[in-house]
Each structure stands twice: as structure tokens, then as C-alpha cells.
Coordinates of C-alpha atoms in Angstrom, one line a residue:
M10 CA 28.7 123.3 152.3
F11 CA 30.6 124.6 153.8
N12 CA 29.2 128.0 154.9
R13 CA 27.0 125.7 156.4
L14 CA 29.4 123.7 158.9
P15 CA 30.4 124.8 162.2
V16 CA 32.5 127.8 162.7
S17 CA 35.2 125.2 165.0
V18 CA 34.7 122.8 161.9
K19 CA 35.5 125.2 159.3
H20 CA 38.5 126.4 161.4
G21 CA 39.5 123.2 161.9
L22 CA 39.9 122.3 157.9
I23 CA 41.2 125.0 157.0
R24 CA 44.2 124.5 159.2
L25 CA 43.6 120.8 157.2
T26 CA 44.5 122.6 154.0
A27 CA 47.5 125.2 155.4
A28 CA 48.7 121.3 156.9
V29 CA 48.3 120.4 153.2
L30 CA 50.0 122.8 151.8
L31 CA 53.1 122.7 154.1
C32 CA 53.5 118.8 153.2
G33 CA 54.4 120.2 149.2
V34 CA 57.2 122.5 150.3
L35 CA 58.4 119.5 152.7
F36 CA 58.3 117.7 150.4
A37 CA 60.6 120.3 148.0
L38 CA 63.5 119.6 150.8
A39 CA 63.4 116.2 150.2
Y40 CA 65.2 116.6 146.8
D41 CA 68.1 114.7 146.9
R42 CA 67.9 113.4 150.7
T43 CA 69.8 110.1 151.5
D44 CA 69.9 108.0 154.5
E45 CA 72.0 106.0 156.4
P46 CA 71.5 102.2 156.5
E47 CA 72.1 100.6 160.0
A48 CA 74.6 98.0 159.6
P49 CA 73.6 94.8 158.1
R50 CA 71.9 91.7 160.6
D51 CA 72.9 88.2 159.5
M52 CA 70.4 85.8 160.6
E53 CA 69.8 82.0 159.9
T54 CA 66.9 80.6 157.7
A55 CA 66.8 76.8 157.0
Y56 CA 68.6 76.7 153.9
H57 CA 70.1 80.1 153.8
R58 CA 72.1 82.6 156.4
I59 CA 70.8 86.0 154.8
S60 CA 71.7 89.9 155.8
I61 CA 69.1 91.8 156.2
E62 CA 70.3 96.1 156.0
R63 CA 67.6 98.8 156.9
T64 CA 67.1 102.2 156.3
R65 CA 64.4 104.7 157.1
L66 CA 63.2 106.0 153.8
E67 CA 62.6 110.3 156.6
F68 CA 62.1 112.1 153.6
L69 CA 58.5 110.2 153.1
D70 CA 57.2 111.3 156.2
A71 CA 57.5 114.8 154.6
G72 CA 54.7 117.6 156.0
W73 CA 53.1 114.2 156.9
A74 CA 53.5 114.7 161.2
A75 CA 52.0 117.8 160.2
R76 CA 48.6 116.7 158.8
F77 CA 47.8 114.2 161.0
S78 CA 47.3 117.1 163.3
A79 CA 45.2 119.2 161.9
A80 CA 43.2 116.2 160.6
A81 CA 42.9 115.2 165.1
E82 CA 41.9 119.1 165.3
A83 CA 39.6 118.6 162.8
V84 CA 37.5 116.1 164.2
G85 CA 37.8 117.5 167.4
S86 CA 40.3 114.7 168.6
S87 CA 44.1 115.4 169.1
A88 CA 47.4 113.4 168.0
A89 CA 48.1 113.2 171.5
Q90 CA 44.8 111.2 171.6
V91 CA 45.2 108.7 169.3
R92 CA 46.5 105.9 169.1
Q93 CA 50.1 106.2 167.0
D94 CA 50.0 102.9 165.4
F95 CA 46.5 102.8 163.9
I96 CA 47.5 105.7 161.4
K97 CA 49.9 104.4 159.3
W98 CA 52.2 105.5 156.3
R99 CA 51.6 103.0 153.9
P100 CA 54.1 103.1 151.4
F101 CA 54.5 101.7 148.1
F102 CA 56.7 101.1 145.5
D103 CA 57.5 99.1 141.9
F104 CA 60.5 99.0 140.1
I105 CA 61.7 102.5 137.6
D106 CA 64.5 99.8 135.9
R107 CA 65.7 97.0 137.8
E108 CA 69.0 97.0 136.6
N109 CA 69.8 100.4 137.7
R110 CA 68.7 99.7 141.0
R111 CA 66.1 102.7 141.1
V112 CA 62.3 103.0 142.7
L113 CA 59.5 104.5 142.9
L114 CA 57.9 104.8 146.8
T115 CA 54.4 106.6 146.3
T116 CA 52.1 108.3 150.0
P117 CA 48.3 108.3 150.6
Q118 CA 49.3 111.1 149.9
G119 CA 50.0 111.0 146.2
H120 CA 53.7 112.1 147.0
L121 CA 55.8 110.3 144.0
F122 CA 59.9 110.0 144.7
S123 CA 62.5 108.2 142.9
Y124 CA 64.8 106.4 145.1
D125 CA 68.1 105.0 144.3
L126 CA 68.6 102.2 146.2
E127 CA 72.2 102.3 145.9
A128 CA 73.4 105.7 146.6
K129 CA 70.3 105.6 149.3
S130 CA 69.2 108.3 147.5
A131 CA 65.5 110.3 146.9
R132 CA 64.5 112.7 144.4
P133 CA 60.8 113.7 144.6
V134 CA 58.9 113.1 141.2
T135 CA 56.8 116.2 139.6
S136 CA 53.3 114.7 139.3
N137 CA 49.6 116.3 139.3
L138 CA 48.8 112.7 141.4
T139 CA 49.2 115.6 144.8
G140 CA 46.3 117.8 142.9
I141 CA 44.1 114.5 141.8
I142 CA 43.9 112.6 145.2
R143 CA 43.6 116.5 147.3
D144 CA 40.6 116.8 145.0
T145 CA 39.2 113.9 144.7
A146 CA 39.6 113.1 148.8
W147 CA 36.9 113.2 151.7
R148 CA 36.2 116.6 153.5
E149 CA 33.5 116.2 155.6
P150 CA 35.0 116.0 158.9
S151 CA 33.0 114.5 161.2
P152 CA 30.7 112.0 158.5
E153 CA 27.9 110.3 160.6
W154 CA 28.3 107.2 159.7
L155 CA 31.4 106.8 161.8
D156 CA 29.3 109.1 165.3
G157 CA 30.7 106.4 167.9
E158 CA 33.7 105.3 166.2
P159 CA 36.8 106.9 167.8
P160 CA 39.3 109.7 166.6
A161 CA 41.7 107.6 164.7
Q162 CA 39.0 105.6 162.3
K163 CA 37.6 109.2 161.5
I164 CA 41.4 110.8 161.2
A165 CA 42.1 107.8 158.8
W166 CA 39.0 109.5 156.5
L167 CA 41.6 112.5 156.5
V168 CA 44.7 111.2 156.4
E169 CA 44.8 107.4 155.0
L170 CA 42.4 107.8 152.4
G171 CA 44.4 108.0 148.8
A172 CA 47.1 106.5 147.0
R173 CA 47.7 102.4 147.7
D174 CA 49.3 100.2 145.3
I175 CA 51.6 101.5 142.3
E176 CA 52.5 99.1 140.0
I177 CA 55.2 100.5 136.8
L178 CA 54.2 98.5 133.3
H179 CA 57.2 97.8 130.4
D180 CA 55.9 96.1 126.9
T181 CA 52.4 96.6 127.6
A182 CA 50.0 97.2 124.7
I183 CA 50.0 101.1 125.6
G184 CA 53.9 101.6 126.3
S185 CA 55.5 101.3 129.5
V186 CA 52.9 103.1 132.0
V187 CA 52.6 103.0 135.8
L188 CA 49.2 103.1 137.6
V189 CA 48.8 103.7 140.9
A190 CA 45.4 102.6 142.3
A191 CA 42.7 104.8 144.8
N192 CA 39.6 105.9 146.1
R193 CA 37.5 108.8 144.3
F194 CA 35.0 110.5 146.6
E195 CA 32.1 111.6 144.5
G196 CA 29.9 113.4 147.2
A197 CA 29.5 111.1 150.3
C198 CA 30.8 107.9 148.5
M199 CA 34.0 106.3 147.6
R200 CA 34.7 104.7 144.2
Q201 CA 37.9 102.8 143.7
V202 CA 40.0 104.0 140.7
I203 CA 43.1 103.4 138.9
Y204 CA 45.3 106.7 137.9
R205 CA 47.4 105.8 134.5
A206 CA 50.9 107.7 133.4
P207 CA 53.5 107.2 130.1
L208 CA 56.7 105.8 132.1
P209 CA 59.1 108.4 130.0
E210 CA 62.8 106.8 129.3
G211 CA 65.5 107.1 131.8
D212 CA 65.1 109.1 134.6
V213 CA 61.9 109.8 135.6
T214 CA 61.5 113.2 137.3
E215 CA 57.8 113.9 135.8
L216 CA 54.8 112.5 135.4
T217 CA 51.3 113.5 134.6
F218 CA 48.6 111.2 135.5
D219 CA 45.0 110.4 134.1
L220 CA 42.0 108.0 135.0
L221 CA 42.6 105.4 133.4
Y222 CA 39.2 103.0 135.3
T223 CA 36.5 103.9 137.7
S224 CA 33.8 101.2 139.6
S225 CA 30.4 101.6 138.3
D226 CA 30.4 100.9 142.1
C227 CA 29.8 104.0 144.3
L228 CA 28.7 103.2 147.7
V229 CA 29.9 104.2 151.1
R230 CA 32.4 101.5 152.5
H231 CA 34.9 101.0 155.2
P232 CA 38.3 103.2 154.4
D233 CA 40.9 100.0 154.9
N234 CA 39.3 97.4 152.8
I235 CA 39.0 98.9 149.2
I236 CA 41.3 98.7 146.5
A237 CA 45.0 97.0 147.2
R238 CA 46.9 95.6 144.6
L239 CA 46.9 96.0 141.0
V240 CA 49.3 93.3 139.2
Q241 CA 49.7 92.6 135.5
R242 CA 48.1 89.8 133.8
D243 CA 49.5 90.3 129.8
A244 CA 50.2 92.9 127.4
R245 CA 46.7 94.3 127.8
T246 CA 45.0 93.5 131.0
V247 CA 46.3 94.2 134.7
V248 CA 44.1 92.7 137.1
A249 CA 43.2 94.7 141.1
A250 CA 42.1 93.3 144.1
I251 CA 39.3 95.0 145.8
G252 CA 38.1 94.1 149.3
Q253 CA 34.6 93.8 150.6
G254 CA 34.3 97.1 152.2
A255 CA 31.9 98.2 155.6
D256 CA 29.6 95.8 154.3
P257 CA 30.4 91.9 153.5
T258 CA 26.5 91.4 151.8
G259 CA 28.3 92.4 148.6
T260 CA 30.3 90.4 147.6
M261 CA 28.5 87.6 146.0
D262 CA 26.7 89.9 144.7
P263 CA 27.9 90.1 140.4
K264 CA 26.4 93.7 140.0
D265 CA 28.4 95.2 143.4
V266 CA 32.3 95.5 142.3
F267 CA 33.1 94.9 146.1
G268 CA 34.9 91.8 147.3
K269 CA 36.3 91.3 144.0
S270 CA 39.0 90.6 141.0
V271 CA 39.0 92.5 138.8
M272 CA 40.2 92.5 135.2
V273 CA 41.3 96.3 133.8
D274 CA 42.0 96.6 129.3
L275 CA 45.0 98.7 129.3
L276 CA 43.1 100.0 126.0
S277 CA 40.1 100.7 126.6
G278 CA 39.9 100.9 130.7
I279 CA 36.7 98.4 131.2
G280 CA 36.6 96.4 133.8
T281 CA 35.6 92.9 133.7
R282 CA 35.1 91.0 137.2
L283 CA 37.6 87.8 137.3
T284 CA 36.7 86.6 140.5
H285 CA 34.2 87.4 143.7
G286 CA 33.5 85.9 147.2
H287 CA 36.7 88.0 148.5
R288 CA 37.2 89.9 152.3
N289 CA 40.2 92.2 151.6
P290 CA 43.3 91.3 149.6
Q291 CA 46.6 92.7 150.8
G292 CA 48.7 91.0 147.7
L293 CA 48.7 89.2 144.0
T294 CA 51.6 87.6 142.1
V295 CA 51.5 85.9 138.5
L296 CA 53.1 82.4 138.9
E297 CA 55.8 80.8 135.7
D298 CA 52.8 79.8 134.3
G299 CA 50.4 82.5 134.0
T300 CA 48.3 81.4 137.7
I301 CA 47.8 84.5 139.5
L302 CA 47.8 83.9 143.8
M303 CA 45.8 86.3 145.7
A304 CA 46.9 86.6 149.9
E305 CA 43.4 88.6 152.2
H306 CA 42.8 88.8 155.5
G307 CA 40.5 86.8 156.7
P308 CA 38.9 87.5 160.3
R309 CA 39.9 86.7 163.5
G310 CA 42.0 83.8 162.2
G311 CA 42.0 82.7 158.9
D312 CA 44.5 84.1 156.0
E313 CA 44.7 82.7 153.1
I314 CA 46.4 82.6 149.9
N315 CA 43.8 81.3 147.0
I316 CA 45.1 80.3 143.2
L317 CA 42.3 83.4 141.0
A318 CA 40.0 80.8 138.2
A319 CA 38.1 83.2 136.0
G320 CA 34.4 83.2 137.3
K321 CA 35.5 81.6 140.8
G322 CA 33.6 82.4 144.1
Y323 CA 36.2 82.6 147.4
G324 CA 33.5 82.1 149.3
W325 CA 32.9 85.2 151.9
P326 CA 31.0 86.1 154.0
Q327 CA 29.8 82.1 153.8
V328 CA 32.9 80.0 155.2
S329 CA 36.0 80.9 156.6
Y330 CA 38.5 79.5 158.8
G331 CA 38.5 82.1 161.3
I332 CA 35.9 83.9 163.1
G333 CA 33.9 86.4 163.9
Y334 CA 34.9 89.8 166.1
E335 CA 32.1 91.5 167.8
P336 CA 30.2 91.3 169.8
S337 CA 31.3 88.1 170.3
P338 CA 33.1 85.1 168.2
G339 CA 31.1 83.9 166.5
Q340 CA 31.8 80.9 163.7
F341 CA 31.4 80.6 160.1
A342 CA 31.3 77.4 158.5
R343 CA 34.3 75.8 158.0
S344 CA 34.1 73.4 154.8
Q345 CA 35.2 75.5 151.7
R346 CA 32.5 73.4 149.3
P347 CA 30.6 74.7 147.0
F348 CA 33.6 77.1 147.1
G349 CA 37.5 76.4 146.2
E350 CA 39.7 75.6 149.4
P351 CA 42.4 77.6 149.9
L352 CA 45.9 77.1 148.5
F353 CA 46.7 78.0 152.5
Y354 CA 46.0 79.0 155.1
F355 CA 47.4 80.8 158.7
S356 CA 45.8 80.5 161.8
P357 CA 46.2 83.0 163.6
S358 CA 46.4 85.7 161.1
I359 CA 49.4 86.7 160.4
A360 CA 47.3 90.3 159.1
I361 CA 49.0 89.0 154.9
S362 CA 51.1 91.7 153.5
E363 CA 52.4 91.2 149.5
I364 CA 52.9 87.8 148.1
V365 CA 55.9 87.1 145.5
S366 CA 56.8 83.9 143.9
Y367 CA 60.7 83.3 143.9
R368 CA 62.0 82.5 141.0
K369 CA 65.7 84.0 140.7
P370 CA 69.2 83.1 141.0
H371 CA 70.1 85.3 144.4
F372 CA 68.6 82.5 147.0
V373 CA 69.3 79.4 144.9
R374 CA 67.4 77.0 147.8
W375 CA 64.2 79.3 147.3
Q376 CA 63.0 78.7 144.1
G377 CA 59.8 78.3 143.3
N378 CA 59.1 79.6 147.0
I379 CA 56.2 81.2 147.7
L380 CA 56.8 84.5 149.7
A381 CA 54.4 85.8 152.1
T382 CA 55.2 89.3 154.5
S383 CA 53.1 90.4 157.1
L384 CA 51.7 93.6 159.1
K385 CA 51.2 92.0 162.1
D386 CA 53.5 88.7 162.3
K387 CA 56.1 91.7 161.1
A388 CA 57.7 88.6 159.5
I389 CA 58.2 86.6 155.9
H390 CA 56.8 83.4 155.8
R391 CA 58.7 81.5 153.4
L392 CA 56.0 78.6 151.6
D393 CA 57.3 75.8 149.9
F394 CA 55.3 75.2 146.8
D395 CA 54.4 72.5 144.5
I396 CA 53.4 73.9 141.0
D397 CA 52.4 71.0 139.5
D398 CA 50.6 68.9 142.4
R399 CA 49.5 72.8 143.6
V400 CA 49.9 72.0 147.4
V401 CA 52.2 74.5 149.9
R402 CA 55.3 71.8 151.2
S403 CA 56.1 73.3 154.6
S404 CA 56.5 76.9 155.4
E405 CA 58.9 78.7 157.2
R406 CA 58.4 82.5 159.4
I407 CA 61.8 84.1 159.0
E408 CA 61.4 87.8 161.2
V409 CA 61.8 91.7 159.8
G410 CA 60.7 93.6 162.7
C411 CA 58.5 95.9 161.1
R412 CA 55.1 95.6 158.8
I413 CA 55.7 95.6 155.5
R414 CA 53.9 96.8 153.0
D415 CA 55.6 96.5 150.3
V416 CA 58.0 94.3 148.4
E417 CA 59.3 94.0 145.4
L418 CA 62.7 91.6 144.2
D419 CA 65.6 93.3 141.2
T420 CA 67.0 90.8 138.8
E421 CA 69.3 88.7 140.6
G422 CA 66.7 88.3 143.2
V423 CA 67.7 90.7 146.0
I424 CA 64.7 91.5 148.6
Y425 CA 63.4 94.9 149.3
A426 CA 61.1 95.5 151.5
V427 CA 59.1 98.7 152.8
C428 CA 56.8 99.0 156.3
D429 CA 54.8 101.3 157.5
N430 CA 57.2 103.0 159.7
L431 CA 59.0 103.4 156.9
D432 CA 62.0 101.3 157.2
F433 CA 63.2 100.2 153.5
L434 CA 64.9 96.6 153.8
T435 CA 67.3 94.8 152.1
I436 CA 67.4 91.1 152.4
R437 CA 70.6 89.4 150.5
R438 CA 73.0 86.6 151.2
A439 CA 75.2 86.8 154.5
A440 CA 79.0 86.7 153.4
A441 CA 78.8 83.4 155.1
D442 CA 76.0 82.3 153.4
Y443 CA 75.4 77.6 153.7
F444 CA 76.0 77.9 149.9

């Protein structure tokens, strides 16, 4: 196939390969990198005065700029011609050790870093994940179904696809493991996969991944609306949220994995559909009673938080509290019948991201609240949630100034978030808090 490509395309792919190799070199140079945080900024909220500390994780950019430029050239463009805010770093993270405040961060290319939240120091973790991602990535520089799309969309196929959410599980049926959600190309189609690696005790310096789950469907889909989040359901099961892809018609089809939440058995790797009718899931969290909440993007307006119930459909693409985009905004049916109403919806959209249920002592007045992070809105929305009545009583917007991609809590309830611009936020009670 390579020999049949035009010479200019061959040269572009060769440069892209060289950029990938350069990523590895720069990745190694990031060893024990320390970043100085900005001075904390205090902010008034309804129930707490909070302090936001911002640290830029420059080490996550190791080799990314070179890869971006090579990808742009491979599709006949240049980095300068592409809107820089279209292509995101998309970092994800989870705690290796909550007590000692050490997390594991990943990039779409599969680079892994162990990061000490106290020392603000990072150490690369050796793994086979970058090789897996590179070997299963999309190589065609301009697939025919993207003809006419802007250069940034084509570059997304070369740069952004790969590793997505990372979830570290303890006390499971297979011990302590690291799970990474990702995309795997087979020829011209894409499967949704989960890779797993045993988590060693103590300091994590090396991980070896193998394939836990692969979707039965292998279809051509949009690179944004794909496998997005993982959350542990019990000792043997993890729930994966998978978006609709480019074609929403399969979301209500029980035989199609797209637009679904899927329960994956950690022992067998077998996936079973939990719910259907989802558009673009971006967040998952488990409440204290075991209830699973999913956050997902609507079209223009209508971002939702839903309570997942086995076998239930959530209406997309038949109903939405948002409206369409192109060629002219159309109105979806607003009545959710016979589908369930969302727990809460945002209109206008905030581009909802990860959500967490807050049950920690640090922010004493936020007990039982849901913290919904956002991309476009660059804020955290605190939802006062009544778990008994299953209703949100009120909401508060807390500005943070960056697109939050992932969020976690330590054992005390201090909030940590990573943003698309590589800002890492630490949010705690201010010294002059009300309580």
C-alpha cells in the first residue's frame, strides 16, 4: 500500500514517523522534570472560600509539537494554517497512591508519567503502550471520507487518536490494574478497546499492557465521539462509555456498540450492553449507593447528566433538549417519553467533561454534591444533589479558566484537575475559609 502512495505523501509519512521517534527522545529528557506552580488564587463561592493553584505540566508536551507539525505537512497543510485551539493535548490521569498523592498521567500517544503532587515532579514510566498506540494508529494521511474536511480534522486522525481515559483499580478480581481506553485501527475501520497492565506495589517505573476488551463492531467513525470514559462498577466489572461516532443511527441498535455504555468483565474481557441512546459521553461516576451517573454532550445545548439503569434507552438521536447544527438548526423532540428524563441538563451547553460525586471531609459544605467539569465553559459546576429524591436542588458555577479534561479527589477531598492546555489545578479550602 505504501508503494502506491504519491511521493509527496510518502515523504509526509516518513517525516511523521521521524517525529514519533523524536517524541521518544524528548520524552526521555522529561525525566524528573519539576514545574513551578503559580501563586494560588483565592475565590469566593457560595459555601467555601477556595484556593486554586495552577501548575503547567510542560513535560506532557514532549515531542507533541514536532508530531503536530509533521502531521500537518502530511495532509498538505502547515501548523500555522490550523487553529491551534482545535487540536488538544487531551491528558488523562488517575491516582496510583491517594495517601501519598502520586498520580499516573497519559497522553493520546500513550506516554505515561508518574507525577508527585507534593514535589511537583514527574518521572516517565516505561511501557509498551506507545508502541501499541503507534502500531494501531491511523496511517492514511487523507482518508476519502475526510475529503473536504478542514486540515485540523484530518490532523486529528494522525495526532489525537490513541489513548483516552485511564483508570487505576484496586481490590479487583484480577488484583490491582491500570486500564487505558483507546482506539484500535484495523485497516480502514476502528474498534474501541481497553488495554490493561498489572499495577506493581510501590513506585511505578514500568508497565506492560495487553488487550482486555475489543468491541465487536469495526466501523468508520468520527474521531471525537468514541470510547471516552471508564469507571469501576464492582470487583469484577468496569463500565465503558462509548460515543455515537459519525453516524447516530446505531445508538438505538442493540447490535451496535456505539452510543452505548458497556459492562466489561475484568476476567473474561467480554462486554455486555448496559444502556443505549447516548450521543457523546464525557463523564462517569459512581454514587455511594452504587448508582452510576453519565455526563454526555448534547448537540447545540442539551448537555445531560443521566442516571444509568440496565437496559434503558436515553433517546438519542430522537430526543434532546438541544437543537441541531448543520445545515440549519433543527428542533429535536423535547419530550423524553418513552425515554427517561435526564437528572439535569445544561442549556446553553457547557461542553460537559468528567464528573465526580463529592463525599469527602475537606469541603464540608459540599457533601453529597456532584462536581461537573467542563471544556468550553472552563468551569466547575457544583450541583446540590438530593440522592434520596434523585433531584438536583441548585447549581453553582465556579470559574477555573481552562478546559478541564479530567478530575480526581484525594483521600481528604482536595480536588485535582488537568486541562487541555496542560494546566494542572489543585483546588482546596483557602486559609481564610468561612468554616
